[in-house]
Coordinates of C-alpha atoms and ligand atoms in Angstrom, one line a residue:
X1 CA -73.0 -87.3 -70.4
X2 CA -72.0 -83.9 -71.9
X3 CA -71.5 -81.0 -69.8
X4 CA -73.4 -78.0 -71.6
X5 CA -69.7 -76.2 -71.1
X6 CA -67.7 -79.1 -73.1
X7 CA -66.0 -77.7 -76.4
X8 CA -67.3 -79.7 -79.4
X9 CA -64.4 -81.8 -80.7
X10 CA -64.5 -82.8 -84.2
X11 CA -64.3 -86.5 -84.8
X12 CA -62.5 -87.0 -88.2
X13 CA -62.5 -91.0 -89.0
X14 CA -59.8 -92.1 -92.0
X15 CA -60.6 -96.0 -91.2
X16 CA -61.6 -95.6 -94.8
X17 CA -58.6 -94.4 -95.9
X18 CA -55.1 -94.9 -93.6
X19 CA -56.7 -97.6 -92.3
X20 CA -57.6 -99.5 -95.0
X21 CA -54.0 -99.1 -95.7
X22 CA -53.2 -101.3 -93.4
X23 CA -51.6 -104.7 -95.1
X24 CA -54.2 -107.0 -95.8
X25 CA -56.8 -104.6 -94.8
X26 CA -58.0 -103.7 -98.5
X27 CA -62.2 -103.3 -98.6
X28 CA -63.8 -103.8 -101.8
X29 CA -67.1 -101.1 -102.7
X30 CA -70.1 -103.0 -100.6
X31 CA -67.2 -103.3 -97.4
X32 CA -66.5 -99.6 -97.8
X33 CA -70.1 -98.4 -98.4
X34 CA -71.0 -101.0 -95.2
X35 CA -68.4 -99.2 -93.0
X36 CA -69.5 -95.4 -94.6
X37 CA -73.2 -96.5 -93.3
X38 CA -72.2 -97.3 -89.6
X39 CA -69.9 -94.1 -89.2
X40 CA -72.8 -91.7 -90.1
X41 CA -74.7 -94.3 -87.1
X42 CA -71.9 -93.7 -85.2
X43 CA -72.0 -90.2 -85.1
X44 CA -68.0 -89.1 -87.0
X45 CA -68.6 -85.6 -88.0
X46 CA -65.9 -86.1 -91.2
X47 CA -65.3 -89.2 -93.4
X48 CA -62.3 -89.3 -95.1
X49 CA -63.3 -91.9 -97.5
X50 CA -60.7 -92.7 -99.5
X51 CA -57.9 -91.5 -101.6
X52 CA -59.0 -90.7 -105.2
X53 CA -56.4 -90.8 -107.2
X54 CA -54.4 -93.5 -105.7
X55 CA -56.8 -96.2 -108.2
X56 CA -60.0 -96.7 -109.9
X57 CA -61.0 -98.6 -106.7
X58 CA -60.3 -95.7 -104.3
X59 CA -62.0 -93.4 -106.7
X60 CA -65.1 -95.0 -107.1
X61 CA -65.3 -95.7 -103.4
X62 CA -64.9 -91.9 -102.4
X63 CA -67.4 -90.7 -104.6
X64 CA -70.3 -94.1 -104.0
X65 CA -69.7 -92.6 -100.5
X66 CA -70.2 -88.7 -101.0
X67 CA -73.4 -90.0 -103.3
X68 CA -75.1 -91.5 -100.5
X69 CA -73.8 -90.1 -97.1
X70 CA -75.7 -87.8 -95.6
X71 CA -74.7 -86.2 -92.1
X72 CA -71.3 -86.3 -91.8
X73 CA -68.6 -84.3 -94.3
X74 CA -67.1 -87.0 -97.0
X75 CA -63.2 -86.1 -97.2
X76 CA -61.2 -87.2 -100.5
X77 CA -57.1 -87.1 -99.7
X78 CA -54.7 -85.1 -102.1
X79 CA -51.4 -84.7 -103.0
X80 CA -50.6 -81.0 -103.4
X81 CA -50.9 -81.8 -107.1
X82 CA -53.3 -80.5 -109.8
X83 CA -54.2 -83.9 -111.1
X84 CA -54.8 -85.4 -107.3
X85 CA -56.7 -82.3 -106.4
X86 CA -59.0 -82.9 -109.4
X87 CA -59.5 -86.4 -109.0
X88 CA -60.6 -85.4 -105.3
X89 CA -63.3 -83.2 -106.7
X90 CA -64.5 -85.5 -108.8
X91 CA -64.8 -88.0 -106.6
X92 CA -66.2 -85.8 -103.6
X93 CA -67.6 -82.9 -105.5
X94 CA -71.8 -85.3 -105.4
X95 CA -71.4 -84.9 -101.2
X96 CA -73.7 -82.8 -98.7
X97 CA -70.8 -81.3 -97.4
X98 CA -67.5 -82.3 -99.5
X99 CA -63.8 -82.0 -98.1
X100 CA -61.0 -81.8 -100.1
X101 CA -57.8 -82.8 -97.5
X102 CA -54.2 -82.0 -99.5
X103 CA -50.9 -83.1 -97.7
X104 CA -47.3 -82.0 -98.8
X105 CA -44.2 -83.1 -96.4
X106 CA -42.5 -80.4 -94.5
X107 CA -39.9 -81.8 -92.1
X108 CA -35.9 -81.6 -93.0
X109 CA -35.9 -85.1 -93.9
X110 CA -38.5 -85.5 -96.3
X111 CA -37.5 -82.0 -97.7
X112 CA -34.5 -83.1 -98.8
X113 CA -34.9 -86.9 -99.0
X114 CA -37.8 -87.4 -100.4
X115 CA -39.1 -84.3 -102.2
X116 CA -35.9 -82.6 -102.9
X117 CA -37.4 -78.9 -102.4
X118 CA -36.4 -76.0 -100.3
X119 CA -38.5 -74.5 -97.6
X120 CA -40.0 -71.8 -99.7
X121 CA -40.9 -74.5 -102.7
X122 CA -42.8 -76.2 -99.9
X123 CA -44.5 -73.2 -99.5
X124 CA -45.4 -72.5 -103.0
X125 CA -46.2 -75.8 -103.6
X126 CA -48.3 -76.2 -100.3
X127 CA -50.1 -72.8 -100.9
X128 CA -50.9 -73.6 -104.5
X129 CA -52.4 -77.1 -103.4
X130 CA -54.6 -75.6 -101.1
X131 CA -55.7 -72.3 -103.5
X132 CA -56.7 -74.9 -106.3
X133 CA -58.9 -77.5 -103.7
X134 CA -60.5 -73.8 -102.3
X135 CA -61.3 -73.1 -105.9
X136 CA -63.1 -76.4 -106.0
X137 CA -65.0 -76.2 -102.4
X138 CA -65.1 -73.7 -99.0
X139 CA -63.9 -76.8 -96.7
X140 CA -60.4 -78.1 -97.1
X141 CA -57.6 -79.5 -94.9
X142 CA -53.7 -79.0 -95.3
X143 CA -51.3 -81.1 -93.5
X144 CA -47.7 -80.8 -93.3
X145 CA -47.1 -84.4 -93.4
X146 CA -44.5 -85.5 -90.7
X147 CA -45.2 -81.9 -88.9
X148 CA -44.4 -83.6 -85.7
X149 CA -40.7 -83.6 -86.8
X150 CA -41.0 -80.3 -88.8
X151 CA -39.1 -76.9 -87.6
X152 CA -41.3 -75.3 -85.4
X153 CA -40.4 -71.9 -87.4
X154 CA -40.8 -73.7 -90.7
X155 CA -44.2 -74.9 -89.2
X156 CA -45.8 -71.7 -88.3
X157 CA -45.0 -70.5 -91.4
X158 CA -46.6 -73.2 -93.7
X159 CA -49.7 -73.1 -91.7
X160 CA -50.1 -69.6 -91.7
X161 CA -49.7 -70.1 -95.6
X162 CA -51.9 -72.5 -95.5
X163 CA -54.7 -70.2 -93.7
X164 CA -54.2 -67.5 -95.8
X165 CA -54.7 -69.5 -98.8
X166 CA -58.2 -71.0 -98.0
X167 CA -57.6 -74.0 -95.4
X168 CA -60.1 -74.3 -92.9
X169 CA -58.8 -76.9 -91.2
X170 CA -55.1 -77.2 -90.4
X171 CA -54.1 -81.2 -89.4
X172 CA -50.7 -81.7 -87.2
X173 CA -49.5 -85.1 -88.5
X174 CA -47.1 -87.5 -86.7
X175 CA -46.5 -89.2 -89.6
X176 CA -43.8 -91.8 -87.9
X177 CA -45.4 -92.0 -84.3
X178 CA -42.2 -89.9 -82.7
X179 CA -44.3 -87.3 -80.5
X180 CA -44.5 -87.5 -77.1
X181 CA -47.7 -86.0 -75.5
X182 CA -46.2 -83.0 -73.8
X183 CA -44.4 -82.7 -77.4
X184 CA -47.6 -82.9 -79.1
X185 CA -49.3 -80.2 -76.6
X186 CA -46.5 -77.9 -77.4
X187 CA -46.6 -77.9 -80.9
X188 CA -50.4 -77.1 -80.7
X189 CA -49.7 -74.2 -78.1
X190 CA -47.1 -72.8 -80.1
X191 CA -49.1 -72.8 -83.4
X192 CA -51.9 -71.2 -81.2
X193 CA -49.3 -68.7 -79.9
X194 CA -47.2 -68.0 -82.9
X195 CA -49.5 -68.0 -86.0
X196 CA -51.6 -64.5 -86.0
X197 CA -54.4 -66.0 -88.5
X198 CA -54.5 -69.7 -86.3
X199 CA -58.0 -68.6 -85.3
X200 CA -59.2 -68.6 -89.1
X201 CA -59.1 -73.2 -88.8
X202 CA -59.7 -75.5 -86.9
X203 CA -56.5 -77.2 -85.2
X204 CA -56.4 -80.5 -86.1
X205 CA -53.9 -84.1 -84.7
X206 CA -53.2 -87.2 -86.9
X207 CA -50.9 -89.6 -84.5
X208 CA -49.4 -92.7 -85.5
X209 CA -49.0 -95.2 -82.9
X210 CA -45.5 -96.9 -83.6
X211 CA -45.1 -96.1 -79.9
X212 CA -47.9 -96.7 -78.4
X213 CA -49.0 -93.4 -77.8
X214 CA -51.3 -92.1 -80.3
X215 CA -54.2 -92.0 -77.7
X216 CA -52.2 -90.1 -75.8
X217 CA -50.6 -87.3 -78.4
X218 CA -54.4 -86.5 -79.4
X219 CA -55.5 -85.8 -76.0
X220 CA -52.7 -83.7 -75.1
X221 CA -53.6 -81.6 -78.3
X222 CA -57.0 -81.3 -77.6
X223 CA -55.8 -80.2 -73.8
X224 CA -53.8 -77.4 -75.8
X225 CA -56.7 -76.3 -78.2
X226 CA -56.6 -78.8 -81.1
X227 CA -60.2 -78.9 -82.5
X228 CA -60.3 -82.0 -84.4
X229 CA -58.7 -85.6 -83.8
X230 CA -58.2 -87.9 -86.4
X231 CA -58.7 -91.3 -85.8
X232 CA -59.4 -94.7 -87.0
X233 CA -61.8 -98.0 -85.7
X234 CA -60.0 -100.2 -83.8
X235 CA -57.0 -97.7 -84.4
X236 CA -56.1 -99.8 -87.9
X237 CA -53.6 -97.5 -89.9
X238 CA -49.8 -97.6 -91.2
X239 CA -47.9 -99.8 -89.5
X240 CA -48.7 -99.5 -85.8
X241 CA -51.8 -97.8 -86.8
X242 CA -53.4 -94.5 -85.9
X243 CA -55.2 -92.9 -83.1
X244 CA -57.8 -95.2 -81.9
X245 CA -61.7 -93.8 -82.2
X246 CA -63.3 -95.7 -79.8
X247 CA -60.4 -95.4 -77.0
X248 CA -59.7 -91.2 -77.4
X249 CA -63.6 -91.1 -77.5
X250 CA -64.3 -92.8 -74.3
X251 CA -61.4 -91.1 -72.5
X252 CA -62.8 -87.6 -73.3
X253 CA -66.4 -88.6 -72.3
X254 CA -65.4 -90.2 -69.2
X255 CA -62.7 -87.3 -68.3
X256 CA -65.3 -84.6 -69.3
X257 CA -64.6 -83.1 -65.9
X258 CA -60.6 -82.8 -66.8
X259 CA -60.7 -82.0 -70.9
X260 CA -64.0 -80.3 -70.5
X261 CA -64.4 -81.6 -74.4
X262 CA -67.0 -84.0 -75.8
X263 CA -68.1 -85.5 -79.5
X264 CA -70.8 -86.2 -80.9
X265 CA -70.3 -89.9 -81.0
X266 CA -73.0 -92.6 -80.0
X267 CA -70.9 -94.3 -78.1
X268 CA -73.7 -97.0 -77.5
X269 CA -72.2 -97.7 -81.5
X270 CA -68.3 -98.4 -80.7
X271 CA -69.1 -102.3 -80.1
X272 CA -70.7 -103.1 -83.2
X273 CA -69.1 -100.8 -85.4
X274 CA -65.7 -102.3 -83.9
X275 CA -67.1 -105.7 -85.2
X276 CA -68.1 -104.8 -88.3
X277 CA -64.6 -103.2 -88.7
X278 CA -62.9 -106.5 -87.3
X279 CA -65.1 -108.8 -89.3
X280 CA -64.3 -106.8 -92.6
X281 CA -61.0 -106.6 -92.7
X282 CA -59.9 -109.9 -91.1
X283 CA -57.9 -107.9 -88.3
X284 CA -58.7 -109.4 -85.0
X285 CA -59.1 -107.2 -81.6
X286 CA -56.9 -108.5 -79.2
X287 CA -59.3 -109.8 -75.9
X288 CA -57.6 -106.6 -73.8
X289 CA -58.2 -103.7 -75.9
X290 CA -59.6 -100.6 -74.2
X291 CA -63.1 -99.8 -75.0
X292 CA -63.8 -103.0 -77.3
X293 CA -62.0 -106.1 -76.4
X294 CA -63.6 -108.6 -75.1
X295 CA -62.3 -108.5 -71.6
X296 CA -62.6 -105.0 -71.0
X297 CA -65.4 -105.5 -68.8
X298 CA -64.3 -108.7 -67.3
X299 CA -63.7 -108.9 -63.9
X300 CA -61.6 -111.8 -62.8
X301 CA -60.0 -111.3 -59.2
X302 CA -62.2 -112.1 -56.4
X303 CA -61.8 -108.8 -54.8
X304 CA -62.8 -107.2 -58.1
X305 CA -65.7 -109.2 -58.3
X306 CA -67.0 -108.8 -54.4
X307 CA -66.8 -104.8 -55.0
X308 CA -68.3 -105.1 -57.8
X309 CA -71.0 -106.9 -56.3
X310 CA -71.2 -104.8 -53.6
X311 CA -71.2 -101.2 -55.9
X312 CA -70.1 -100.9 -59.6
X313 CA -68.1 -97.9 -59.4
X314 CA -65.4 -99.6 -56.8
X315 CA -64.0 -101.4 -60.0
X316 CA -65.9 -99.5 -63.6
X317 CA -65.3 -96.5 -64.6
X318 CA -67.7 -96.7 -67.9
X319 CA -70.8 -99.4 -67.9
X320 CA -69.9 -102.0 -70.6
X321 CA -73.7 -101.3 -72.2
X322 CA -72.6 -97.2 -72.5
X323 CA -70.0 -98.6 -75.2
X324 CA -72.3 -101.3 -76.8
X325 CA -72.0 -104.2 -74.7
X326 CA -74.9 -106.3 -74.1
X327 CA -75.5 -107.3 -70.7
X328 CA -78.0 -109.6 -71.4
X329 CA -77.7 -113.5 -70.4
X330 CA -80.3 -115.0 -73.1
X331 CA -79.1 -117.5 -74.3
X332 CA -80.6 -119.2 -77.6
X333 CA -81.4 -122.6 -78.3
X334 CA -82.7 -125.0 -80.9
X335 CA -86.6 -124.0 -79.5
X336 CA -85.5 -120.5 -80.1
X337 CA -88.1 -119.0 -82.7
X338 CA -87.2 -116.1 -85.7
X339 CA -88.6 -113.5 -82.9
X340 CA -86.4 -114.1 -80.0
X341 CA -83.0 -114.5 -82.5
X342 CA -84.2 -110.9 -84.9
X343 CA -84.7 -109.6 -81.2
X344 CA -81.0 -110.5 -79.9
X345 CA -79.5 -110.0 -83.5
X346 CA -80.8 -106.3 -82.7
X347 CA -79.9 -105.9 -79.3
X348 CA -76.0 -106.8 -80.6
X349 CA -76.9 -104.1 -82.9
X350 CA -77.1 -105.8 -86.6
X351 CA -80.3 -104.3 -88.6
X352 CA -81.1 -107.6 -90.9
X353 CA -84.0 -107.2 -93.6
X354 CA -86.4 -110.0 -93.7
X355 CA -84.3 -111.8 -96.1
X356 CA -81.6 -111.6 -94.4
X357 CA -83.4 -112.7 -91.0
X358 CA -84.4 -115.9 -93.0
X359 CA -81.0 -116.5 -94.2
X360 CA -80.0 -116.1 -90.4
X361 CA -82.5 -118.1 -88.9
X362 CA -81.8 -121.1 -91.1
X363 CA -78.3 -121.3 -90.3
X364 CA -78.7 -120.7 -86.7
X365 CA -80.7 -123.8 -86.1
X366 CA -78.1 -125.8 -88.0
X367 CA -75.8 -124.8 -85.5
X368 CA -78.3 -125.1 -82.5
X369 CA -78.3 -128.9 -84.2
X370 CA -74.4 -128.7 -82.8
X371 CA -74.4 -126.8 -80.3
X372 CA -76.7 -126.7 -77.2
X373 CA -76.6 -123.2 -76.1
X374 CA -75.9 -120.1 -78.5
X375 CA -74.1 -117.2 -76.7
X376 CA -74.2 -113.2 -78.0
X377 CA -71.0 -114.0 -79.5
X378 CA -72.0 -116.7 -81.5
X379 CA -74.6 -115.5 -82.9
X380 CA -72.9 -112.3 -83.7
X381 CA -69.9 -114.4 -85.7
X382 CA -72.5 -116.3 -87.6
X383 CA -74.7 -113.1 -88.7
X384 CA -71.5 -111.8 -89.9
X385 CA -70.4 -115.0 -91.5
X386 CA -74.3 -115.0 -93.4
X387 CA -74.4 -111.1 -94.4
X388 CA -71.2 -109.9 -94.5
X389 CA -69.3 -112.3 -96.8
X390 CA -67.1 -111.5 -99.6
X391 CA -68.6 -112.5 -102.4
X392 CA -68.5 -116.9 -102.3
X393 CA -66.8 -117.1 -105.6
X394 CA -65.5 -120.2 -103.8
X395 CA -67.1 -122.7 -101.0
X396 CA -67.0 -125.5 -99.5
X397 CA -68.9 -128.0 -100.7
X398 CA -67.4 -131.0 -98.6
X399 CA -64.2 -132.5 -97.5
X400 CA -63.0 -135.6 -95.9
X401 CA -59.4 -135.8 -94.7
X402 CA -57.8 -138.8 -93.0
X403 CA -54.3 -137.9 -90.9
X404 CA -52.1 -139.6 -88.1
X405 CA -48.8 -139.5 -86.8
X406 CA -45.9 -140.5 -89.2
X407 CA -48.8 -140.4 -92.5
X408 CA -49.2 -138.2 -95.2
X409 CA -52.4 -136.7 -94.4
X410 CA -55.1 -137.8 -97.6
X411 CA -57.7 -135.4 -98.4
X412 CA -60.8 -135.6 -100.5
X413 CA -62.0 -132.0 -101.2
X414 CA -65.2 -130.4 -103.1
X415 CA -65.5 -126.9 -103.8
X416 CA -68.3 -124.9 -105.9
X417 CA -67.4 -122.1 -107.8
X418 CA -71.5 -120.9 -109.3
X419 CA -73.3 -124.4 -110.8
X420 CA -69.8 -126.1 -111.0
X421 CA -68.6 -128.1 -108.4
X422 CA -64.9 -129.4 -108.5
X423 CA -63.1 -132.0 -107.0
X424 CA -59.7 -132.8 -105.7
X425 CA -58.6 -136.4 -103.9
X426 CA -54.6 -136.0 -103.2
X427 CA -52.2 -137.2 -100.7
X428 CA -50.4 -134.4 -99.0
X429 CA -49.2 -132.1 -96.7
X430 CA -47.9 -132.4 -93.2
X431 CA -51.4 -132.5 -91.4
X432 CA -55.2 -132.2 -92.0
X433 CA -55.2 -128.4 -92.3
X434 CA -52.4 -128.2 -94.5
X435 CA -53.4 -130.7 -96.8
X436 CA -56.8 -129.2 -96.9
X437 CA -54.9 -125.5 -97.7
X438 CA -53.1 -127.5 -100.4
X439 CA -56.3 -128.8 -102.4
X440 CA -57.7 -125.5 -102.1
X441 CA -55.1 -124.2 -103.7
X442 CA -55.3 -126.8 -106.7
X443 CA -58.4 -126.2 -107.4
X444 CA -58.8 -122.6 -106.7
X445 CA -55.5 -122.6 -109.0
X446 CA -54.2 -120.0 -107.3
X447 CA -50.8 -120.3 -105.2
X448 CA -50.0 -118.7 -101.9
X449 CA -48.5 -118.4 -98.7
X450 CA -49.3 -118.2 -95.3
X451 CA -48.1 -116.1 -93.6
X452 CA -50.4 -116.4 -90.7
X453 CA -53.0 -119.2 -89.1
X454 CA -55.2 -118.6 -86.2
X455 CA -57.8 -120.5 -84.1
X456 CA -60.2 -119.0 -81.4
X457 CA -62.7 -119.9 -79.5
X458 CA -66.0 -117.8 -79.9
X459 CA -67.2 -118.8 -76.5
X460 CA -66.3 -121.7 -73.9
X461 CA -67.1 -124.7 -73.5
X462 CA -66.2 -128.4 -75.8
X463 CA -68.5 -127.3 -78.3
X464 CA -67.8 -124.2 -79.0
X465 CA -67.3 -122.8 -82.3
X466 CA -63.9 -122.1 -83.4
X467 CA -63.0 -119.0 -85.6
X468 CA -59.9 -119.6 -87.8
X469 CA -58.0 -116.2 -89.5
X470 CA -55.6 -116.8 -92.2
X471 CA -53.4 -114.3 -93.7
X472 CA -51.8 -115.0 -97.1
X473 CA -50.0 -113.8 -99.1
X474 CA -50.2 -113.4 -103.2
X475 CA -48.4 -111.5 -105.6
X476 CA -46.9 -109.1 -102.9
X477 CA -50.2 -108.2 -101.2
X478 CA -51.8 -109.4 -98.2
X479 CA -55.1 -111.1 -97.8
X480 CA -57.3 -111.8 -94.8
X481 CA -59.8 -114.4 -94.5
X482 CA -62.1 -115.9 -91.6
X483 CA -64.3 -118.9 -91.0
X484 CA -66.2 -120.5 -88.4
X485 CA -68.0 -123.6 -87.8
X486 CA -68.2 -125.8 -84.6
X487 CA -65.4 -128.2 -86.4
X488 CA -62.4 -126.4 -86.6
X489 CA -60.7 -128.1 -89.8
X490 CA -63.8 -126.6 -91.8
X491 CA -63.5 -123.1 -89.9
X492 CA -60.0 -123.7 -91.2
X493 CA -60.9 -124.3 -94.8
X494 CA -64.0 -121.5 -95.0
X495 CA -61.5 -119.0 -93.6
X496 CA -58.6 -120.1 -96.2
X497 CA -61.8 -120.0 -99.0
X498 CA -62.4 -116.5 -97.9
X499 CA -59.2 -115.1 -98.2
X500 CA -58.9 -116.8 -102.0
X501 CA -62.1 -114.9 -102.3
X502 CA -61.4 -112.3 -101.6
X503 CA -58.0 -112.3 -103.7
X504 CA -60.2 -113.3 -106.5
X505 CA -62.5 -110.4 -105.6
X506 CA -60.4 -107.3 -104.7
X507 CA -58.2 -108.0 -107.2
X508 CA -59.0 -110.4 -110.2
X509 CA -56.0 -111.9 -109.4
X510 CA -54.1 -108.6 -110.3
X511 CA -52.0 -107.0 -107.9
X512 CA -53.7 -104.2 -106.5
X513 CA -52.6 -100.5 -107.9
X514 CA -49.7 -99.5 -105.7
X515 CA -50.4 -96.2 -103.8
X516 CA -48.4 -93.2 -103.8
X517 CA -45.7 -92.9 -101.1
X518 CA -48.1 -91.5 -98.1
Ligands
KIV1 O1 -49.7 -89.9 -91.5 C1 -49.9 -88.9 -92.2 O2 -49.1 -88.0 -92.2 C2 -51.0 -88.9 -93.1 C3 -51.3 -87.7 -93.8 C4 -51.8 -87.9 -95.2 C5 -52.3 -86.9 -93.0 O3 -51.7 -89.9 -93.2
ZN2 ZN1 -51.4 -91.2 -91.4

């Protein structure tokens, strides 16, 4: 727990925004506002919620968000650029406590690569940015993108600018992942050491992961006086992705005695929120994940076990329930009534209204009818599956398929779309998934490819459910979709249905707006 001596470090989440620009990991409004809801749970003390001017989408995100949060600061992201700066404001200017976070490149290559602009142009142009968001509202953040590859000179001099123009918060990005973490603790230090106003803003790290140490960069900063780490759920993000939340969270409270730092995250929230995260955007957590995956907990050797046994500590350094584990060993049935599943459905940490509760229950005792004994994790994937799913422009009504070896597999397929049910009876395909993925595609008329198929097993045992996770592909962008059911050929076709949804849903079938270069 805190030490009254730990320095407060603020916990700026961009899931919402660099994460969601991970491929394939696009939210539409209700995802977004459903993620906005369990970060102000979770305790984040900044949201950065979008990035206004990158589409209509992103604008009308940031600003649902700033209406309705209340808690946490709602951060819109800016080029240093009158009309991005504007659209920020717009989009922020309804929150509790709005943040207007501009970003103009500093280092030597994207100087002269990409912006084609001398140092002191950078300067103008970065001081100008920040005097025009500070016009607009008293908290804003600058970052010299790619800082971690910037001058150190050339650094202390932009963020000086920066200060003495209005920022309040000055962010250290490693745009490309390149910092080491003694690297990163001496960029802080010398920023600390060489700008005289440094004490006017908070210090602030963005890392990338591309390798592997994000976690580590952001700690070392906050060991060298950085004041604010930004990080993302499940550590989504550009390419490798960014600084994982619940993984630099649980390393500072459970090294409190070394970093002497704390948040003000409910880290009893990191599970579910990880879930919700997972289960939105299609991106699965690998089993060994720090903090979240299911097997951080587990204990398989025998000597792990037996010291377990005999005294927790010998082999846990954090107790599974202190990150949002359940510890319980209830396990549901078919003569399970509505109180025992709302009670587990809120123990896993899923707050269902009555209708959904109903909507729940009825499809939990259709799968009791398959399966015997319902784990935590199953019913966790199901409530997902019944509250949080993209809009069923598509499902599946029924399908039949008939396939052996050296046949073309033959599928009979019915899908609704509203009152209107459609049908497809076709011959192809090299097996029963792909010819199901085929007549989907018929009738959903729309034409993809996939570029990824997945099947796991939501608990053990022959009659498990299986949870299948497509990626596909259309029109340049990437779409994620998941489905579970005890068979795995219609876990297969739900999940494939989902991602078409979700295509249909996100973007009409359009290409989504490219963003700016970030
Ligand atoms: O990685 C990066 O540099 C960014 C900035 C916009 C902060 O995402
Ligand atoms: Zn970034």
């Amino acid at each position: 727990m805190a030490e009254s001596s730990a320095r407060k470090i603020v916990i700026f989440d961009t899931t919402l925004r660099d994460g969601e620009q991970s491929p394939g990991c696009s939210m539409n409004l209700s995802e977004k506002m459903e993620v906005a809801q369990a970060l102000v749970d979770l305790g984040v003390d900044v949201i950065e919620a979008g990035f206004p001017i990158a589409s209509p989408g992103d604008f009308e995100a940031v600003s649902e968000i700033a209406k309705v949060v209340r808690g946490p600061a709602v951060c819109g992201l800016a080029r240093c650029r009158t009309e991005d700066i504007d659209r920020a404001w717009e989009a922020v200017k309804h929150a509790e406590n709005p943040r207007i976070h501009v970003f103009l490149a500093t280092s030597a290559i994207h100087r002269e690569h990409k912006l084609k602009m001398d140092k002191s142009q950078i300067i103008q142009r970065a001081v100008a940015g920040v005097a025009r968001a500070v016009g607009y509202c008293s908290n804003v953040e600058f970052s010299p993108e790619d800082a971690a590859r910037t001058e150190e000179d050339f650094l202390c001099q932009v963020v000086e600018a920066a200060i003495r123009a209005g920022a309040t918060t000055v962010n250290i990005p490693d745009t490309v992942g390149y910092a080491t973490p003694a690297h990163m603790g001496h960029v802080i230090r010398v920023l600390r050491d060489r700008v005289p106003n440094i004490d006017e803003a908070i210090i602030s790290v963005h890392c990338h992961n591309d390798l592997g140490m994000a976690v580590a960069n952001s700690l070392a900063a906050v060991e060298a006086g950085a004041g604010q780490i930004e990080c993302t759920v499940n550590g989504l993000g550009e390419r490798a992705g960014n600084c994982s939340l619940e993984e630099v969270v649980m390393a500072l409270r459970t090294r409190i005695d070394y970093y002497k730092a704390d948040t003000g995250v409910v880290s009893q929230r990191l599970v579910p929120t990880s879930r919700l995260v997972s289960h939105i955007t299609g991106m699965h957590v690998q089993r060994n994940k720090a903090i979240v995956g299911r097997n951080a907990f587990a204990h398989e050797a025998g000597i792990h076990q037996d010291g377990m046994l005999k005294e927790r500590t010998t082999y846990e350094i954090m107790r599974p329930e202190d990150v949002g584990f359940t510890t319980s060993d209830l396990v549901l049935g078919k003569h399970s009534g509505r109180a025992a599943l709302a009670s587990r459905a809120k123990a896993l940490g899923f707050r269902l209204t009555g209708e959904q509760l109903n909507t729940v229950f009825d499809a939990f005792k259709r799968l009791a009818d398959k399966k015997k004994e319902i784990y935590d994790a199953d019913l966790a994937a199901l409530v997902e599956e019944q509250i949080r799913g993209v809009a069923d422009v598509w499902s599946l009504e029924s399908y039949q398929v008939t396939s052996g070896t050296n046949r073309v597999p033959h599928v009979v397929l019915k899908l609704r779309k509203g009152d209107e049910v459609k049908s497809a009876e076709m011959d192809c395909g090299d097996g029963p998934v792909d010819a199901i993925f085929l007549a989907i595609e018929e009738l959903a008329e729309t034409e993809v490819v996939c570029k990824d198929f997945r099947v796991h097993s939501v608990t053990v045992g022959k009659d498990a459910q299986g949870e299948v996770t497509v990626e596909l592909e259309y029109q340049g962008n990437t779409y994620r979709g998941r489905g579970i059911s005890t068979d795995s050929i219609e876990a297969s076709a739900k999940a494939f249905l989902n991602a078409i949804n979700r295509i249909v849903s996100l973007g009409n079938g359009e290409p989504e707006t490219p963003r700016p270069n970030v």
